[in-house]
């Protein structure tokens, strides 16, 4: 780490030909009283993104450090290629006191974003990270339009902690996040590379090192291109099956985080997993077999100790009993 270098901006990109220039320009426009670097990880795109990154690195050699990575190193999650290897290698290459995250199809809108976040983190040493609101860019015809991002259900207190994440009241969106550079060889547990999403597990890990500061400003844009990891498998699985898998992935994250904290926030985690199950249930076939399959998943596939999952087990058993009773009553009426 270079004590004179304040921020490392980690950008990961893959097949973002139409977006990467806007992403990089939004970082290069940052107005700061301190030096910052851009760690640009290009994941061997096949659409021309790599060539654009090389051009930018040549144009801004003092600012951009370009890493040309190979698809042979890609980490697969649930059978789909992810950018996790690229992300981890980028973070290992950072030299700044703080790290800010951005993906190649997203961008920042405030030229003072980095300055504002650094000021907050420098003033309050109890904070491990700082985040803010974002907008969403949705595609309409050939253009993307910025619209307000939903704010319901997200914690916007000036200071919060990891308990709010366990309670599903807080999400630290990667493109809004700046955190202290505490990355070392022991920071990421083995389970991190197994998770379907990277930002929430990272938030859980950061929460062990301090609180989260919040800026009540919209300074980033999340582009909904439909090509990210959050929608991987949608076309193959169909909406209902995809939704089931999606929330099972969230359960997996909460389970590993629960264990990572030695069940310190188990009450909050248990309540949140109930929320996830309630998202899964409406997307299952209304059959005993489907419900029993979910019970089997709860008993045999989750990582928690058996007795830690009992509240969910009893709840699922009750649902199965009600469904079975309903079917029996229907059959009796036909007799």
PDB file of C-alpha atoms in Angstrom, residues 4-5 19 25 34 46 85 108 132 146 149-150 170-171 188 201 203 234 295:
ATOM      1  CA  UNK A   4       0.612   8.832  -0.486  1.00  0.00           C
ATOM      2  CA  UNK A   5      -2.031   7.275  -2.733  1.00  0.00           C
ATOM      3  CA  UNK A  19     -20.406   1.344 -21.936  1.00  0.00           C
ATOM      4  CA  UNK A  25     -14.693   8.949 -18.211  1.00  0.00           C
ATOM      5  CA  UNK A  34      -5.457  13.759  -3.525  1.00  0.00           C
ATOM      6  CA  UNK A  46     -14.762 -10.682 -27.370  1.00  0.00           C
ATOM      7  CA  UNK A  85     -11.595 -13.887 -10.231  1.00  0.00           C
ATOM      8  CA  UNK A 108     -20.618   7.861 -11.639  1.00  0.00           C
ATOM      9  CA  UNK A 132     -24.721   6.510  -1.077  1.00  0.00           C
ATOM     10  CA  UNK A 146     -31.889   7.369 -15.796  1.00  0.00           C
ATOM     11  CA  UNK A 149     -33.834   3.676  -7.808  1.00  0.00           C
ATOM     12  CA  UNK A 150     -36.317   2.132  -5.330  1.00  0.00           C
ATOM     13  CA  UNK A 170     -29.314  -2.394   4.249  1.00  0.00           C
ATOM     14  CA  UNK A 171     -27.601  -3.124   0.948  1.00  0.00           C
ATOM     15  CA  UNK A 188     -11.689 -13.456   1.929  1.00  0.00           C
ATOM     16  CA  UNK A 201     -20.865 -11.030   0.896  1.00  0.00           C
ATOM     17  CA  UNK A 203     -20.458  -6.066   2.845  1.00  0.00           C
ATOM     18  CA  UNK A 234     -33.113 -16.263 -16.549  1.00  0.00           C
ATOM     19  CA  UNK A 295     -38.036 -29.167   2.848  1.00  0.00           C
TER      20      UNK A 295
END
